Short mmCIF file of C-alpha atoms in Angstrom, two decimals:
data_model
loop_
_atom_site.label_atom_id
_atom_site.label_comp_id
_atom_site.label_asym_id
_atom_site.label_seq_id
_atom_site.Cartn_x
_atom_site.Cartn_y
_atom_site.Cartn_z
CA MET Y 1 -11.56 31.54 -79.65
CA THR Y 2 -13.94 30.52 -77.61
CA ARG Y 3 -14.71 26.53 -77.03
CA ILE Y 4 -18.56 26.16 -77.69
CA LEU Y 5 -18.81 22.31 -75.81
CA SER Y 6 -21.48 19.62 -76.77
CA ARG Y 7 -24.97 19.09 -74.62
CA LYS Y 8 -22.41 15.26 -74.17
CA HIS Y 9 -19.59 16.81 -73.36
CA PHE Y 10 -21.58 19.23 -70.99
CA LEU Y 11 -23.74 16.61 -69.40
CA GLY Y 12 -20.36 14.19 -68.98
CA ALA Y 13 -18.39 17.71 -67.79
CA ALA Y 14 -21.47 18.03 -64.84
CA ALA Y 15 -22.29 14.89 -63.96
CA LEU Y 16 -17.75 14.75 -62.81
CA ALA Y 17 -17.83 17.90 -60.97
CA ALA Y 18 -20.84 16.64 -58.88
CA THR Y 19 -19.55 13.48 -58.59
CA THR Y 20 -15.68 15.51 -56.96
CA LEU Y 21 -17.90 17.35 -54.63
CA LEU Y 22 -19.67 14.95 -53.91
CA LEU Y 23 -17.17 13.15 -52.12
CA PRO Y 24 -16.36 14.34 -49.01
CA THR Y 25 -20.34 14.57 -48.09
CA TRP Y 26 -20.27 10.25 -49.54
CA ALA Y 27 -17.12 9.92 -46.66
CA GLN Y 28 -18.59 11.26 -44.29
CA ALA Y 29 -22.64 10.52 -44.69
CA GLN Y 30 -20.58 7.09 -44.62
CA ALA Y 31 -19.04 7.46 -41.18
CA GLY Y 32 -21.59 9.91 -39.95
CA GLY Y 33 -23.77 6.57 -40.38
CA TYR Y 34 -20.72 3.95 -38.23
CA PRO Y 35 -21.26 2.08 -36.15
CA ALA Y 36 -23.91 0.35 -38.20
CA ARG Y 37 -23.97 -3.19 -36.85
CA PRO Y 38 -21.95 -5.02 -34.57
CA ILE Y 39 -18.54 -4.49 -34.68
CA ARG Y 40 -15.63 -7.15 -33.45
CA LEU Y 41 -12.76 -7.25 -31.34
CA VAL Y 42 -10.06 -10.47 -32.57
CA VAL Y 43 -7.41 -10.56 -29.21
CA PRO Y 44 -5.05 -12.97 -30.47
CA PHE Y 45 -4.80 -15.26 -27.33
CA ALA Y 46 -7.20 -17.62 -25.23
CA PRO Y 47 -9.41 -17.08 -23.28
CA GLY Y 48 -8.62 -16.32 -19.79
CA GLY Y 49 -5.05 -14.53 -19.83
CA ASN Y 50 -4.98 -10.73 -18.79
CA THR Y 51 -5.01 -9.50 -23.37
CA ASP Y 52 -8.32 -11.39 -22.87
CA ILE Y 53 -9.72 -9.94 -19.65
CA LEU Y 54 -8.53 -6.46 -20.73
CA ALA Y 55 -10.30 -6.92 -24.01
CA ARG Y 56 -13.31 -7.57 -22.39
CA MET Y 57 -13.04 -4.44 -20.43
CA VAL Y 58 -13.03 -2.49 -23.47
CA GLY Y 59 -15.60 -3.80 -25.80
CA GLN Y 60 -18.09 -3.04 -23.01
CA GLY Y 61 -16.39 0.25 -23.35
CA LEU Y 62 -16.64 0.68 -26.88
CA THR Y 63 -20.20 -0.63 -26.77
CA GLU Y 64 -21.54 1.94 -25.41
CA SER Y 65 -20.14 4.86 -26.82
CA LEU Y 66 -20.96 3.84 -30.01
CA GLY Y 67 -24.22 2.06 -29.46
CA GLN Y 68 -22.92 -1.07 -30.69
CA PRO Y 69 -22.37 -4.25 -29.50
CA VAL Y 70 -18.30 -4.89 -29.92
CA VAL Y 71 -18.21 -8.86 -29.74
CA VAL Y 72 -14.81 -10.11 -28.04
CA ASP Y 73 -13.55 -12.87 -30.52
CA ASN Y 74 -10.47 -15.34 -29.26
CA VAL Y 75 -7.88 -16.95 -32.00
CA SER Y 76 -4.37 -18.03 -30.92
CA GLY Y 77 -1.65 -19.63 -31.77
CA ALA Y 78 2.00 -18.44 -33.04
CA ASN Y 79 2.52 -15.85 -29.93
CA GLY Y 80 -0.68 -13.58 -31.57
CA SER Y 81 0.95 -13.91 -34.82
CA ILE Y 82 -2.51 -16.12 -36.25
CA GLY Y 83 -5.31 -13.53 -34.98
CA ALA Y 84 -3.61 -9.93 -36.16
CA SER Y 85 -2.96 -11.53 -39.43
CA ARG Y 86 -6.44 -12.61 -39.75
CA VAL Y 87 -7.17 -8.82 -39.49
CA ALA Y 88 -4.66 -7.57 -41.65
CA SER Y 89 -6.27 -9.12 -43.79
CA SER Y 90 -9.77 -8.14 -42.98
CA ALA Y 91 -12.01 -5.66 -44.88
CA ALA Y 92 -11.46 -1.89 -43.74
CA ASP Y 93 -14.56 -0.62 -42.83
CA GLY Y 94 -13.34 -0.86 -38.71
CA TYR Y 95 -15.52 -4.40 -38.23
CA THR Y 96 -12.85 -6.51 -38.10
CA LEU Y 97 -10.36 -4.52 -35.35
CA LEU Y 98 -7.31 -6.55 -33.49
CA PHE Y 99 -6.36 -5.54 -29.87
CA GLY Y 100 -2.22 -5.44 -30.26
CA THR Y 101 0.22 -6.40 -27.92
CA ALA Y 102 3.38 -6.42 -27.64
CA GLY Y 103 4.16 -9.13 -29.10
CA THR Y 104 2.09 -9.47 -32.29
CA GLN Y 105 3.40 -4.90 -32.80
CA ALA Y 106 6.87 -5.02 -31.76
CA ILE Y 107 8.33 -9.05 -31.27
CA ASN Y 108 6.85 -11.15 -33.40
CA GLN Y 109 8.30 -9.09 -36.76
CA SER Y 110 12.04 -9.94 -35.02
CA LEU Y 111 10.36 -13.38 -34.40
CA TYR Y 112 9.10 -15.51 -37.26
CA LYS Y 113 10.47 -15.32 -40.09
CA ASN Y 114 7.47 -16.58 -42.72
CA LEU Y 115 4.41 -13.28 -41.12
CA GLY Y 116 1.90 -12.91 -43.15
CA GLU Y 117 1.76 -8.74 -41.95
CA LYS Y 118 4.92 -7.25 -40.79
CA ASN Y 119 2.53 -5.64 -38.43
CA LEU Y 120 4.33 -2.23 -38.16
CA ASP Y 121 2.75 -1.01 -41.56
CA ASP Y 122 -0.94 -3.58 -42.00
CA PHE Y 123 -2.33 -1.96 -39.53
CA GLU Y 124 -3.74 1.97 -38.63
CA TYR Y 125 -3.13 2.84 -35.43
CA VAL Y 126 -6.72 3.77 -33.61
CA ALA Y 127 -5.38 4.25 -29.69
CA MET Y 128 -3.03 1.83 -27.03
CA VAL Y 129 -4.31 1.52 -23.51
CA THR Y 130 -2.46 -0.35 -21.38
CA SER Y 131 0.55 -1.38 -19.76
CA ILE Y 132 0.82 -4.44 -17.23
CA PRO Y 133 4.98 -5.06 -16.21
CA ASN Y 134 6.54 -8.56 -14.98
CA VAL Y 135 6.76 -10.33 -11.66
CA LEU Y 136 10.00 -12.33 -11.08
CA VAL Y 137 7.89 -14.91 -9.39
CA VAL Y 138 9.64 -18.42 -6.88
CA ASN Y 139 7.82 -20.52 -5.09
CA ASP Y 140 7.36 -19.20 -2.04
CA THR Y 141 8.32 -22.50 0.66
CA LYS Y 142 11.07 -22.61 3.10
CA GLY Y 143 14.71 -21.69 1.64
CA ALA Y 144 13.50 -20.49 -1.36
CA PRO Y 145 15.35 -17.27 -2.72
CA LYS Y 146 14.24 -13.51 -0.37
CA THR Y 147 15.75 -11.44 -3.14
CA VAL Y 148 17.58 -11.70 -6.81
CA ALA Y 149 21.05 -11.26 -5.42
CA GLU Y 150 19.93 -14.52 -3.95
CA LEU Y 151 18.43 -16.74 -6.79
CA ALA Y 152 21.02 -15.52 -8.33
CA ALA Y 153 23.72 -17.47 -5.90
CA SER Y 154 21.96 -20.53 -6.13
CA GLU Y 155 22.13 -20.85 -10.01
CA LYS Y 156 26.66 -20.77 -8.69
CA ALA Y 157 25.46 -22.89 -5.71
CA ARG Y 158 24.42 -25.63 -7.86
CA ARG Y 159 26.27 -25.89 -10.95
CA GLU Y 160 23.69 -27.53 -12.57
CA GLY Y 161 21.51 -23.90 -13.82
CA LEU Y 162 17.76 -23.14 -13.02
CA ASN Y 163 15.11 -23.56 -15.31
CA TYR Y 164 12.80 -20.67 -15.42
CA GLY Y 165 8.53 -21.09 -17.08
CA SER Y 166 6.96 -19.38 -19.75
CA PRO Y 167 3.96 -18.64 -21.42
CA GLY Y 168 5.46 -19.49 -24.39
CA THR Y 169 8.52 -18.12 -26.83
CA GLY Y 170 8.93 -15.02 -27.36
CA SER Y 171 6.16 -13.87 -24.66
CA THR Y 172 7.37 -10.98 -22.42
CA VAL Y 173 7.50 -13.62 -20.14
CA HIS Y 174 10.44 -15.56 -22.65
CA LEU Y 175 11.96 -12.62 -22.88
CA SER Y 176 12.17 -11.00 -20.23
CA GLY Y 177 14.08 -14.15 -19.36
CA GLU Y 178 15.80 -14.19 -21.22
CA LEU Y 179 17.26 -10.63 -21.05
CA PHE Y 180 18.49 -11.66 -17.61
CA LYS Y 181 20.43 -13.95 -18.27
CA THR Y 182 22.29 -11.86 -21.23
CA ALA Y 183 22.26 -8.96 -17.60
CA THR Y 184 23.32 -12.29 -15.24
CA LYS Y 185 25.32 -14.09 -17.23
CA LEU Y 186 23.91 -16.82 -15.56
CA ASN Y 187 23.17 -20.41 -17.10
CA LEU Y 188 18.94 -20.77 -16.96
CA VAL Y 189 17.19 -22.83 -19.70
CA HIS Y 190 13.37 -21.90 -20.70
CA VAL Y 191 10.73 -23.36 -20.24
CA PRO Y 192 7.66 -23.15 -22.52
CA TYR Y 193 4.78 -23.77 -21.87
CA LYS Y 194 1.40 -23.69 -23.60
CA GLY Y 195 -0.33 -20.46 -20.92
CA SER Y 196 0.96 -19.07 -18.34
CA SER Y 197 -1.68 -21.31 -16.09
CA LEU Y 198 0.70 -24.30 -16.54
CA ALA Y 199 3.90 -22.74 -16.17
CA LEU Y 200 2.82 -20.66 -12.67
CA THR Y 201 0.50 -24.62 -11.59
CA ASP Y 202 4.32 -26.43 -12.39
CA LEU Y 203 6.58 -23.50 -10.61
CA MET Y 204 4.65 -24.82 -7.05
CA GLY Y 205 4.49 -27.76 -7.72
CA GLY Y 206 8.75 -26.68 -8.09
CA GLN Y 207 9.50 -27.94 -11.61
CA ILE Y 208 10.53 -25.10 -12.61
CA ASP Y 209 12.39 -22.40 -10.51
CA PHE Y 210 11.47 -19.00 -12.12
CA ILE Y 211 9.24 -16.78 -14.21
CA PHE Y 212 9.37 -12.99 -15.52
CA GLU Y 213 5.47 -14.07 -15.39
CA ASN Y 214 2.91 -10.67 -16.01
CA VAL Y 215 1.70 -9.21 -13.73
CA THR Y 216 -1.95 -9.87 -13.66
CA PRO Y 217 -2.00 -13.82 -13.03
CA ALA Y 218 0.85 -14.17 -10.79
CA LEU Y 219 -0.64 -10.95 -8.84
CA PRO Y 220 -3.65 -13.89 -7.00
CA PHE Y 221 -0.67 -16.58 -6.44
CA ILE Y 222 1.76 -13.67 -4.35
CA GLN Y 223 -0.87 -11.82 -3.45
CA GLY Y 224 -2.40 -16.40 -1.60
CA GLY Y 225 1.23 -16.69 0.12
CA LYS Y 226 1.70 -18.92 -2.84
CA LEU Y 227 4.16 -17.58 -4.69
CA ARG Y 228 7.63 -15.35 -3.76
CA ALA Y 229 7.58 -11.54 -5.68
CA LEU Y 230 10.97 -10.66 -5.99
CA ALA Y 231 11.15 -7.96 -8.79
CA VAL Y 232 8.86 -6.08 -11.27
CA THR Y 233 10.01 -5.21 -14.45
CA SER Y 234 8.28 -1.12 -14.55
CA ALA Y 235 9.92 1.92 -14.28
CA GLU Y 236 8.94 2.12 -10.81
CA ARG Y 237 7.22 0.45 -8.28
CA ILE Y 238 4.03 -0.82 -8.69
CA PRO Y 239 0.56 0.11 -5.81
CA VAL Y 240 -0.19 -3.21 -6.04
CA LEU Y 241 2.93 -4.59 -4.83
CA PRO Y 242 4.64 -1.79 -3.16
CA ASN Y 243 6.86 -3.20 -1.16
CA VAL Y 244 8.62 -4.86 -4.55
CA PRO Y 245 11.34 -3.49 -5.63
CA THR Y 246 12.03 -2.86 -9.43
CA MET Y 247 14.94 -4.29 -11.26
CA LYS Y 248 16.54 -0.91 -11.66
CA GLU Y 249 16.60 -0.21 -8.08
CA LEU Y 250 18.50 -3.79 -7.86
CA GLY Y 251 21.54 -2.33 -9.65
CA TYR Y 252 19.47 -3.75 -13.43
CA ALA Y 253 19.27 -0.10 -14.79
CA ASN Y 254 17.75 -0.54 -18.83
CA PHE Y 255 15.89 -3.07 -17.33
CA VAL Y 256 12.15 -2.89 -18.27
CA THR Y 257 9.84 -4.61 -19.59
CA ALA Y 258 5.68 -5.14 -19.63
CA THR Y 259 3.38 -6.51 -22.23
CA TRP Y 260 1.01 -3.56 -23.49
CA ASN Y 261 -2.44 -3.40 -25.37
CA GLY Y 262 -3.89 -1.07 -27.27
CA VAL Y 263 -6.87 -1.40 -30.37
CA LEU Y 264 -6.34 -1.84 -34.71
CA ALA Y 265 -7.90 -1.49 -37.71
CA PRO Y 266 -6.57 -3.12 -41.16
CA LYS Y 267 -4.51 -0.48 -42.90
CA GLY Y 268 -7.24 1.75 -45.39
CA THR Y 269 -10.23 2.07 -42.67
CA PRO Y 270 -11.22 5.24 -42.86
CA ALA Y 271 -9.61 8.28 -41.42
CA ALA Y 272 -13.06 8.96 -40.23
CA ILE Y 273 -14.15 5.50 -38.96
CA VAL Y 274 -10.44 5.48 -37.16
CA LYS Y 275 -11.35 9.38 -35.48
CA ARG Y 276 -14.07 7.32 -34.01
CA LEU Y 277 -12.15 4.97 -32.71
CA GLU Y 278 -9.79 6.56 -31.60
CA GLU Y 279 -11.66 8.73 -29.28
CA ALA Y 280 -14.47 5.73 -28.39
CA THR Y 281 -11.30 3.72 -27.11
CA LEU Y 282 -9.68 6.91 -24.90
CA LYS Y 283 -12.84 7.98 -23.63
CA VAL Y 284 -13.06 4.18 -21.92
CA ALA Y 285 -9.51 4.38 -20.53
CA ALA Y 286 -10.21 7.93 -19.17
CA SER Y 287 -12.62 6.01 -17.38
CA PRO Y 288 -12.71 6.18 -13.29
CA GLU Y 289 -13.30 2.56 -13.65
CA PHE Y 290 -11.32 1.70 -16.00
CA LYS Y 291 -8.74 2.75 -14.09
CA GLU Y 292 -10.01 0.97 -10.89
CA ARG Y 293 -9.44 -1.74 -12.18
CA VAL Y 294 -6.93 -1.58 -14.39
CA THR Y 295 -4.74 -1.22 -11.10
CA ALA Y 296 -6.43 -3.71 -9.62
CA LEU Y 297 -4.54 -6.44 -11.81
CA GLY Y 298 -1.65 -4.51 -11.33
CA GLY Y 299 -1.28 -3.02 -14.92
CA GLU Y 300 -0.80 0.68 -15.52
CA VAL Y 301 -4.05 2.85 -18.14
CA LYS Y 302 -1.36 4.16 -21.05
CA PRO Y 303 -3.54 6.25 -23.42
CA LEU Y 304 -2.50 6.97 -26.62
CA ALA Y 305 -3.77 7.78 -29.75
CA GLY Y 306 -3.23 6.57 -33.05
CA PRO Y 307 0.09 8.49 -33.96
CA ALA Y 308 2.10 8.67 -30.49
CA PHE Y 309 0.66 4.78 -31.31
CA ARG Y 310 2.14 4.09 -33.82
CA ASP Y 311 5.79 6.14 -32.68
CA PHE Y 312 5.96 3.65 -29.78
CA THR Y 313 5.34 1.08 -30.78
CA ARG Y 314 8.66 1.52 -33.64
CA SER Y 315 10.04 2.61 -30.64
CA GLU Y 316 9.28 -1.14 -28.32
CA TYR Y 317 10.74 -3.35 -31.75
CA ARG Y 318 13.84 -1.44 -31.87
CA HIS Y 319 13.46 -2.49 -27.75
CA TRP Y 320 12.53 -6.19 -28.55
CA GLY Y 321 15.63 -6.79 -31.72
CA ALA Y 322 17.53 -5.44 -30.07
CA ILE Y 323 16.94 -8.23 -26.93
CA ILE Y 324 16.10 -10.79 -29.25
CA LYS Y 325 19.57 -10.29 -31.17
CA ASP Y 326 21.59 -9.76 -27.61
CA ALA Y 327 20.27 -12.63 -26.88
CA GLY Y 328 21.22 -15.14 -29.66
CA VAL Y 329 17.73 -16.46 -29.55
CA PRO Y 330 16.34 -18.27 -32.55
CA ARG Y 331 14.28 -17.44 -35.90
CA GLN Y 332 10.97 -19.66 -35.87
#
């Protein structure tokens, strides 16, 4: 039997159908109009470090590509977790982004008890752009160790242990020191500082014995003859320090550590906006000028699209989690 719709039911059904048909068009229009205002790129560390420097380079490139200002906002604290949490709780509209690091995305989850977010699932992964290894440096004075083997021997000769610095607990600098301690069974004492500059100043002043510092802040002092580079933690030697061996070359087979950076958005950001940001970010990473500047800082351009970036982060989470567990680093 044929059912005859009332005018009320007919109009309701027609409205529902029209709405359904318009949904994709509306979503596309929203993405098509993006961005319509400035974008905030949160750097979860203080100004001046390698993360801040790289973020400003990426922000400049995104500004040119997207046609709207990308403003860097430094929100530091708790190894980057404060800034990361703030982005995770922001509106998922593409106007607040995170310049994430190994610390915020792969280390803090194993180190801090009360994170506001778990980081692995509370973000949309836009794209990864760079990787910067660490370099083992000592004070370049007469009698200072010239090799990693001499550094290890100096600890045994002194019988009082060696002190190593870092810009803070949970940084890749700190955990590289802990990995070295686990691998060598040496008596090493961690001395955390509030930033790389203070730690490097004390290293040059003789207050601490060595640092596995990120290449970027250490490089000017190496090139200026104030610090001596004994090894890098990359898988292969790096162009700015071609004569410095890798830890792998020296017999530390699994000693590959680096900090890395990528762009992330709050969970739930529309897929079309994430895709637009991904394309723009990878375009910046592919720029010859960007590659040249990153290489000069001692880093490597390592572009990964969103899905590959997400998978890489999970791999790094397992990697750093194992280092933390094996070294017995207490949860904060």
